[in-house]
Amino acid sequence: MDTPLVVGRCADASSHHRSAGYRHPALDAVVTRLTCPHCTGPLHRSARTVRCPSGHTFDIARPGYLSLLPGRRTHRGDDPAMVGARESFLDSDHYRPLRSTITALATEHAPTETELVVDLAGGTGHYLAPVLDALPAASGVIVDLSTAALRRAARAHRRAAAIAADVWQPLPITTGSAGVVLSVFGPRNAEEVERVLPEGGILVVASARPDHLRELRAHVGGIGVDPQKADRHRRAFAGLELAERQIVQWRLALGRDEARALVRMGPNAHHLGTGGDDDPLSRLPEPVGLTAAMDVAVYRRRRSREPMTGEVDRGSR
Ligand SMILES: C[S@@+](CC[C@H](N)C(=O)[O-])C[C@H]1O[C@@H](n2cnc3c(N)ncnc32)[C@H](O)[C@@H]1O
Ligand SMILES: [Zn+2]
């Protein structure tokens, strides 16, 4: 039961934390796993800021996400219209088979001691939330650049913290601390993924297959998928071994507005018009039947002595 407290000025930081505006239990649970983006020092929270021992200070935004960007951003991530479309489409649950597969594979392969799950370019945290439900001892971090996504991500789950950071830069996360990393349709930096995984830690990658939404291509150009994508992933993660890969394929039957949200949430939003005669989706049949086809792969960070012990003791796991 939450008792509203008056937020006032006082010298004792612990009473600030008890105040309504300063409660960030998800951030407090993960802050020791976060690092300063300037000097990689450890971070501590005090009221609405997080600092390192060298005095670098980062603000917790009012919506509850923490910005750990070292300077000006060169890229802003998804804009509010894309994030709004994504939230509306994902809330309709049409991607439930994908979400269930990600959750099942992540929980099945997660090391038993997993305390931290990182959702890279995690958007609104849609795929992280059920994984945290299934791993009750774990906390989560959603990393994204988009302010609109981070506002939602900060509310994705009571054990998830939202962090503004660029996945192409060194991640502000301590080495070997994330038992599970999720990467769902977003950019990822293989070197940094391998650094934050402990031995035995897993990366779950979801990506579109070449025939994903193939029926839409006739109406909206430019939504082709690289047919070599799965192979490229395999080559990129040299320090990881493929533990399992599933193809998730199902049929979507979408209303025109749902189809529009699906296109608007992706990089092809500019192929759409205003919803009038210039909008290629206004000529779609309704409902429109589409193929959904995804690859979900689990990669495991090798244990350093794994090949040798595997050869000696063939019966053990
Ligand atoms: C296609 S969306 C996927 C979001 C989420 N994983 C999902 O499937 O719902 C890609 C996400 O990557 C974020 N993004 C793009 N570039 C980024 C970067 N360099 N660092 C962090 N996030 C980035 C965007 O803001 C967006 O939320
Ligand atoms: Zn610092």
Short mmCIF file of C-alpha atoms and ligand atoms in Angstrom, two decimals:
data_model
loop_
_atom_site.label_atom_id
_atom_site.label_comp_id
_atom_site.label_asym_id
_atom_site.label_seq_id
_atom_site.Cartn_x
_atom_site.Cartn_y
_atom_site.Cartn_z
CA MET A 1 0.00 0.00 0.00
CA ASP A 2 1.58 3.34 -1.03
CA THR A 3 1.36 6.19 1.44
CA PRO A 4 1.84 9.52 -0.32
CA LEU A 5 4.63 11.50 1.33
CA VAL A 6 5.35 15.19 1.04
CA VAL A 7 8.47 15.86 -1.01
CA GLY A 8 10.44 18.47 0.90
CA ARG A 9 13.99 19.70 1.27
CA CYS A 10 16.08 17.86 3.82
CA ALA A 11 19.72 16.97 4.26
CA ASP A 12 19.18 13.23 4.71
CA ALA A 13 19.31 11.47 1.34
CA SER A 14 17.60 8.35 2.72
CA SER A 15 14.47 10.31 3.59
CA HIS A 16 14.48 11.69 0.02
CA HIS A 17 14.38 8.12 -1.22
CA ARG A 18 11.32 7.43 0.87
CA SER A 19 9.58 10.45 -0.61
CA ALA A 20 7.05 9.80 -3.35
CA GLY A 21 9.01 11.61 -6.08
CA TYR A 22 12.29 9.85 -5.33
CA ARG A 23 11.24 6.21 -5.20
CA HIS A 24 13.07 4.28 -7.90
CA PRO A 25 13.34 0.75 -6.53
CA ALA A 26 14.12 -0.73 -9.96
CA LEU A 27 16.97 1.71 -10.47
CA ASP A 28 18.25 1.14 -6.92
CA ALA A 29 18.30 -2.62 -7.58
CA VAL A 30 20.54 -2.25 -10.66
CA VAL A 31 22.61 0.86 -9.95
CA THR A 32 25.63 -1.15 -8.74
CA ARG A 33 25.65 -2.87 -12.17
CA LEU A 34 25.83 0.48 -13.98
CA THR A 35 28.99 2.41 -14.76
CA CYS A 36 29.85 6.02 -15.43
CA PRO A 37 29.99 6.61 -19.21
CA HIS A 38 32.88 9.09 -18.73
CA CYS A 39 35.24 7.17 -16.44
CA THR A 40 33.60 3.71 -16.00
CA GLY A 41 33.53 4.33 -12.23
CA PRO A 42 30.79 2.85 -10.04
CA LEU A 43 27.53 4.77 -9.67
CA HIS A 44 25.45 5.68 -6.61
CA ARG A 45 22.06 7.31 -6.44
CA SER A 46 21.22 10.33 -4.35
CA ALA A 47 17.67 11.65 -4.76
CA ARG A 48 17.18 12.57 -8.43
CA THR A 49 20.79 12.15 -9.51
CA VAL A 50 23.25 9.35 -9.96
CA ARG A 51 26.98 10.04 -9.50
CA CYS A 52 30.35 8.41 -9.73
CA PRO A 53 33.21 9.02 -7.22
CA SER A 54 34.87 11.43 -9.70
CA GLY A 55 31.85 13.71 -9.55
CA HIS A 56 30.21 12.96 -12.92
CA THR A 57 26.50 13.44 -12.36
CA PHE A 58 23.49 12.13 -14.28
CA ASP A 59 19.87 13.13 -13.86
CA ILE A 60 16.90 10.88 -13.44
CA ALA A 61 14.26 12.38 -15.73
CA ARG A 62 10.80 13.04 -14.27
CA PRO A 63 9.24 10.09 -16.13
CA GLY A 64 11.73 7.88 -14.27
CA TYR A 65 14.47 7.00 -16.77
CA LEU A 66 18.15 7.68 -16.18
CA SER A 67 20.25 9.33 -18.84
CA LEU A 68 23.76 7.88 -19.02
CA LEU A 69 24.69 9.61 -22.26
CA PRO A 70 28.21 10.99 -22.07
CA GLY A 71 27.55 13.97 -24.30
CA ARG A 72 25.26 15.21 -27.00
CA ARG A 73 23.46 12.46 -28.84
CA THR A 74 24.26 12.02 -32.48
CA HIS A 75 21.12 9.93 -32.99
CA ARG A 76 17.78 10.18 -31.23
CA GLY A 77 16.29 6.73 -31.77
CA ASP A 78 12.64 6.31 -32.71
CA ASP A 79 10.49 9.43 -32.81
CA PRO A 80 7.27 9.76 -30.77
CA ALA A 81 5.04 8.80 -33.73
CA MET A 82 6.96 5.55 -34.31
CA VAL A 83 6.93 4.71 -30.61
CA GLY A 84 3.19 5.46 -30.36
CA ALA A 85 2.51 3.20 -33.35
CA ARG A 86 4.71 0.47 -31.86
CA GLU A 87 2.95 0.62 -28.51
CA SER A 88 -0.47 0.53 -30.11
CA PHE A 89 0.44 -2.39 -32.39
CA LEU A 90 2.18 -4.44 -29.68
CA ASP A 91 -0.71 -3.84 -27.26
CA SER A 92 -3.01 -5.50 -29.80
CA ASP A 93 -1.05 -8.71 -29.06
CA HIS A 94 -0.63 -9.72 -32.71
CA TYR A 95 3.03 -10.51 -31.96
CA ARG A 96 2.14 -12.76 -29.02
CA PRO A 97 3.79 -15.87 -30.61
CA LEU A 98 7.06 -13.97 -30.81
CA ARG A 99 6.80 -12.64 -27.26
CA SER A 100 5.99 -16.11 -25.88
CA THR A 101 8.90 -17.70 -27.76
CA ILE A 102 11.37 -15.08 -26.52
CA THR A 103 10.14 -15.55 -22.95
CA ALA A 104 10.27 -19.33 -23.12
CA LEU A 105 13.76 -19.46 -24.65
CA ALA A 106 15.18 -16.79 -22.33
CA THR A 107 13.89 -18.50 -19.19
CA GLU A 108 14.85 -21.99 -20.34
CA HIS A 109 18.45 -21.03 -21.17
CA ALA A 110 19.10 -18.32 -18.54
CA PRO A 111 21.84 -19.24 -16.08
CA THR A 112 20.21 -20.13 -12.74
CA GLU A 113 22.07 -17.31 -10.98
CA THR A 114 20.74 -14.61 -13.38
CA GLU A 115 20.25 -11.34 -11.50
CA LEU A 116 20.22 -8.93 -14.43
CA VAL A 117 18.43 -9.00 -17.79
CA VAL A 118 19.39 -6.26 -20.28
CA ASP A 119 17.02 -5.40 -23.14
CA LEU A 120 19.19 -3.70 -25.78
CA ALA A 121 17.41 -1.09 -27.89
CA GLY A 122 14.47 -2.37 -25.88
CA GLY A 123 11.98 0.33 -26.90
CA THR A 124 9.00 0.23 -24.56
CA GLY A 125 10.22 -2.91 -22.73
CA HIS A 126 7.46 -5.02 -24.26
CA TYR A 127 9.66 -8.13 -24.52
CA LEU A 128 11.52 -7.64 -21.23
CA ALA A 129 8.43 -7.52 -18.97
CA PRO A 130 7.32 -11.17 -19.37
CA VAL A 131 10.93 -12.38 -19.05
CA LEU A 132 11.14 -10.62 -15.67
CA ASP A 133 7.81 -12.18 -14.67
CA ALA A 134 9.34 -15.57 -15.42
CA LEU A 135 12.60 -14.80 -13.57
CA PRO A 136 11.37 -13.45 -10.22
CA ALA A 137 14.87 -13.00 -8.76
CA ALA A 138 16.09 -10.86 -11.65
CA SER A 139 16.00 -7.13 -12.31
CA GLY A 140 15.97 -5.59 -15.77
CA VAL A 141 17.51 -2.69 -17.66
CA ILE A 142 16.05 -1.33 -20.88
CA VAL A 143 18.64 0.56 -22.93
CA ASP A 144 17.36 2.87 -25.63
CA LEU A 145 18.00 6.32 -27.10
CA SER A 146 14.43 7.36 -27.77
CA THR A 147 12.94 9.63 -25.11
CA ALA A 148 9.43 8.59 -26.13
CA ALA A 149 10.32 4.91 -25.72
CA LEU A 150 12.14 5.47 -22.41
CA ARG A 151 9.12 7.20 -20.87
CA ARG A 152 7.15 4.02 -21.44
CA ALA A 153 10.06 1.73 -20.61
CA ALA A 154 10.31 3.31 -17.15
CA ARG A 155 6.84 1.85 -16.45
CA ALA A 156 7.33 -1.48 -18.25
CA HIS A 157 7.81 -3.57 -15.10
CA ARG A 158 8.33 -2.84 -11.41
CA ARG A 159 11.75 -4.52 -11.59
CA ALA A 160 12.90 -2.76 -14.78
CA ALA A 161 14.96 0.42 -14.97
CA ALA A 162 15.13 2.48 -18.16
CA ILE A 163 18.49 3.92 -19.24
CA ALA A 164 19.23 6.37 -22.05
CA ALA A 165 22.40 5.13 -23.74
CA ASP A 166 23.69 4.48 -27.24
CA VAL A 167 24.17 0.78 -27.97
CA TRP A 168 26.95 1.64 -30.47
CA GLN A 169 29.01 3.13 -27.63
CA PRO A 170 30.50 1.22 -24.69
CA LEU A 171 27.52 0.15 -22.59
CA PRO A 172 27.34 1.70 -19.10
CA ILE A 173 27.01 -1.77 -17.60
CA THR A 174 29.60 -3.66 -15.57
CA THR A 175 31.52 -6.48 -17.24
CA GLY A 176 30.00 -9.94 -16.90
CA SER A 177 26.92 -8.75 -15.01
CA ALA A 178 24.01 -9.60 -17.36
CA GLY A 179 22.98 -13.27 -17.30
CA VAL A 180 20.56 -12.54 -20.14
CA VAL A 181 20.70 -9.94 -22.94
CA LEU A 182 17.69 -9.49 -25.22
CA SER A 183 18.06 -7.94 -28.66
CA VAL A 184 14.76 -7.72 -30.50
CA PHE A 185 14.80 -5.94 -33.90
CA GLY A 186 17.31 -3.40 -32.70
CA PRO A 187 20.93 -2.43 -33.22
CA ARG A 188 23.52 -4.30 -31.14
CA ASN A 189 27.25 -4.09 -30.69
CA ALA A 190 28.59 -7.65 -30.59
CA GLU A 191 31.75 -6.75 -28.65
CA GLU A 192 29.82 -5.00 -25.92
CA VAL A 193 27.22 -7.78 -25.71
CA GLU A 194 30.03 -10.29 -25.13
CA ARG A 195 31.63 -8.05 -22.52
CA VAL A 196 28.52 -7.72 -20.34
CA LEU A 197 27.69 -11.45 -20.49
CA PRO A 198 29.31 -13.70 -17.87
CA GLU A 199 30.50 -17.15 -18.94
CA GLY A 200 27.35 -19.16 -19.55
CA GLY A 201 25.28 -15.98 -19.98
CA ILE A 202 22.92 -15.84 -22.98
CA LEU A 203 21.97 -13.47 -25.76
CA VAL A 204 18.47 -13.88 -27.23
CA VAL A 205 18.22 -12.29 -30.69
CA ALA A 206 14.98 -11.89 -32.61
CA SER A 207 15.04 -10.80 -36.23
CA ALA A 208 12.66 -10.81 -39.18
CA ARG A 209 12.95 -13.61 -41.75
CA PRO A 210 13.03 -12.74 -45.46
CA ASP A 211 9.35 -13.59 -45.94
CA HIS A 212 8.18 -11.53 -42.95
CA LEU A 213 5.27 -9.31 -44.10
CA ARG A 214 6.00 -10.23 -47.72
CA GLU A 215 2.41 -9.41 -48.77
CA LEU A 216 2.94 -5.78 -47.69
CA ARG A 217 5.85 -5.31 -50.07
CA ALA A 218 3.49 -4.95 -52.99
CA HIS A 219 1.91 -1.96 -51.26
CA VAL A 220 4.74 -0.35 -49.32
CA GLY A 221 8.22 -0.39 -50.85
CA GLY A 222 11.51 -0.85 -49.09
CA ILE A 223 10.62 -3.37 -46.42
CA GLY A 224 12.90 -6.10 -47.69
CA VAL A 225 14.81 -8.21 -45.17
CA ASP A 226 18.43 -9.23 -45.62
CA PRO A 227 18.24 -13.00 -46.37
CA GLN A 228 21.71 -13.48 -44.85
CA LYS A 229 20.76 -11.87 -41.54
CA ALA A 230 20.80 -15.03 -39.40
CA ASP A 231 24.19 -16.02 -40.84
CA ARG A 232 25.56 -12.54 -40.22
CA HIS A 233 24.52 -12.80 -36.58
CA ARG A 234 26.25 -16.11 -36.25
CA ARG A 235 29.50 -14.65 -37.62
CA ALA A 236 29.26 -11.44 -35.55
CA PHE A 237 29.18 -13.25 -32.20
CA ALA A 238 32.48 -15.08 -32.42
CA GLY A 239 32.78 -15.52 -28.65
CA LEU A 240 29.30 -17.03 -28.36
CA GLU A 241 27.96 -20.40 -29.39
CA LEU A 242 24.52 -21.01 -30.84
CA ALA A 243 22.47 -22.85 -28.20
CA GLU A 244 19.09 -22.94 -29.97
CA ARG A 245 17.32 -21.34 -32.88
CA GLN A 246 13.59 -21.33 -33.54
CA ILE A 247 11.62 -20.14 -36.53
CA VAL A 248 8.36 -18.56 -35.42
CA GLN A 249 5.85 -18.26 -38.22
CA TRP A 250 2.15 -17.44 -38.07
CA ARG A 251 -0.61 -15.61 -39.95
CA LEU A 252 -1.74 -12.11 -39.09
CA ALA A 253 -5.20 -10.81 -39.93
CA LEU A 254 -5.07 -7.05 -39.47
CA GLY A 255 -7.52 -4.23 -39.81
CA ARG A 256 -6.31 -1.29 -41.92
CA ASP A 257 -5.41 0.81 -38.87
CA GLU A 258 -3.45 -2.07 -37.39
CA ALA A 259 -1.58 -2.54 -40.68
CA ARG A 260 -0.85 1.18 -40.71
CA ALA A 261 0.50 1.04 -37.12
CA LEU A 262 2.65 -1.95 -38.09
CA VAL A 263 4.27 0.00 -40.93
CA ARG A 264 4.48 3.25 -38.97
CA MET A 265 6.35 1.62 -36.09
CA GLY A 266 9.19 0.60 -38.42
CA PRO A 267 11.74 2.38 -40.55
CA ASN A 268 9.30 2.52 -43.46
CA ALA A 269 6.91 5.06 -41.99
CA HIS A 270 7.93 7.56 -44.69
CA HIS A 271 6.53 5.22 -47.36
CA LEU A 272 3.08 6.02 -46.02
CA GLY A 273 0.99 8.99 -46.95
CA THR A 274 -1.37 10.90 -44.76
CA GLY A 275 -4.11 8.30 -44.69
CA GLY A 276 -5.83 9.79 -47.76
CA ASP A 277 -5.64 8.65 -51.40
CA ASP A 278 -1.85 8.94 -51.32
CA ASP A 279 -1.67 6.33 -48.57
CA PRO A 280 -0.84 2.98 -50.23
CA LEU A 281 -2.37 1.14 -47.28
CA SER A 282 -5.79 2.67 -47.90
CA ARG A 283 -6.07 0.28 -50.89
CA LEU A 284 -5.43 -2.83 -48.79
CA PRO A 285 -8.21 -5.39 -48.37
CA GLU A 286 -9.60 -5.51 -44.86
CA PRO A 287 -8.74 -7.57 -42.96
CA VAL A 288 -5.37 -7.97 -44.61
CA GLY A 289 -3.74 -11.39 -44.26
CA LEU A 290 0.02 -11.28 -43.69
CA THR A 291 2.84 -13.71 -43.06
CA ALA A 292 4.74 -13.12 -39.83
CA ALA A 293 8.08 -14.93 -39.82
CA MET A 294 10.86 -14.42 -37.27
CA ASP A 295 14.07 -16.07 -36.21
CA VAL A 296 14.74 -16.29 -32.49
CA ALA A 297 18.24 -17.47 -31.66
CA VAL A 298 19.89 -18.09 -28.29
CA TYR A 299 23.67 -17.66 -28.11
CA ARG A 300 25.63 -18.66 -25.03
CA ARG A 301 28.92 -17.15 -23.92
CA ARG A 302 31.41 -20.01 -23.84
CA ARG A 303 32.79 -21.09 -20.50
CA SER A 304 36.57 -20.87 -20.79
CA ARG A 305 37.24 -24.55 -20.06
CA GLU A 306 34.04 -25.88 -21.62
CA PRO A 307 35.45 -27.77 -24.66
CA MET A 308 37.97 -29.70 -22.53
CA THR A 309 35.58 -30.73 -19.75
CA GLY A 310 32.98 -31.62 -22.41
CA GLU A 311 35.42 -34.05 -24.05
CA VAL A 312 36.49 -35.71 -20.81
CA ASP A 313 33.06 -35.99 -19.26
CA ARG A 314 30.69 -36.71 -22.16
CA GLY A 315 27.70 -37.59 -20.01
CA SER A 316 27.51 -34.36 -18.05
CA ARG A 317 25.87 -31.09 -19.18
C1 LIG B 1 12.70 -1.56 -34.13
S1 LIG B 1 12.72 -0.81 -32.53
C2 LIG B 1 12.70 -2.22 -31.45
C3 LIG B 1 12.25 -1.90 -30.05
C4 LIG B 1 11.99 -3.15 -29.16
N1 LIG B 1 13.15 -4.01 -29.10
C5 LIG B 1 10.78 -3.89 -29.68
O1 LIG B 1 10.95 -4.83 -30.46
O2 LIG B 1 9.66 -3.51 -29.31
C6 LIG B 1 14.40 -0.27 -32.44
C7 LIG B 1 14.71 0.51 -31.17
O3 LIG B 1 16.10 0.83 -31.18
C8 LIG B 1 16.26 2.13 -30.64
N2 LIG B 1 17.58 2.59 -31.10
C9 LIG B 1 17.95 2.91 -32.36
N3 LIG B 1 19.27 3.22 -32.39
C10 LIG B 1 19.73 3.08 -31.12
C11 LIG B 1 21.00 3.24 -30.52
N4 LIG B 1 22.07 3.61 -31.25
N5 LIG B 1 21.12 3.02 -29.19
C12 LIG B 1 20.04 2.65 -28.44
N6 LIG B 1 18.82 2.46 -28.97
C13 LIG B 1 18.66 2.68 -30.29
C14 LIG B 1 15.07 2.88 -31.16
O4 LIG B 1 14.80 4.05 -30.41
C15 LIG B 1 13.98 1.82 -31.03
O5 LIG B 1 13.35 1.88 -29.76
ZN ZN B 2 32.74 9.22 -13.77
#
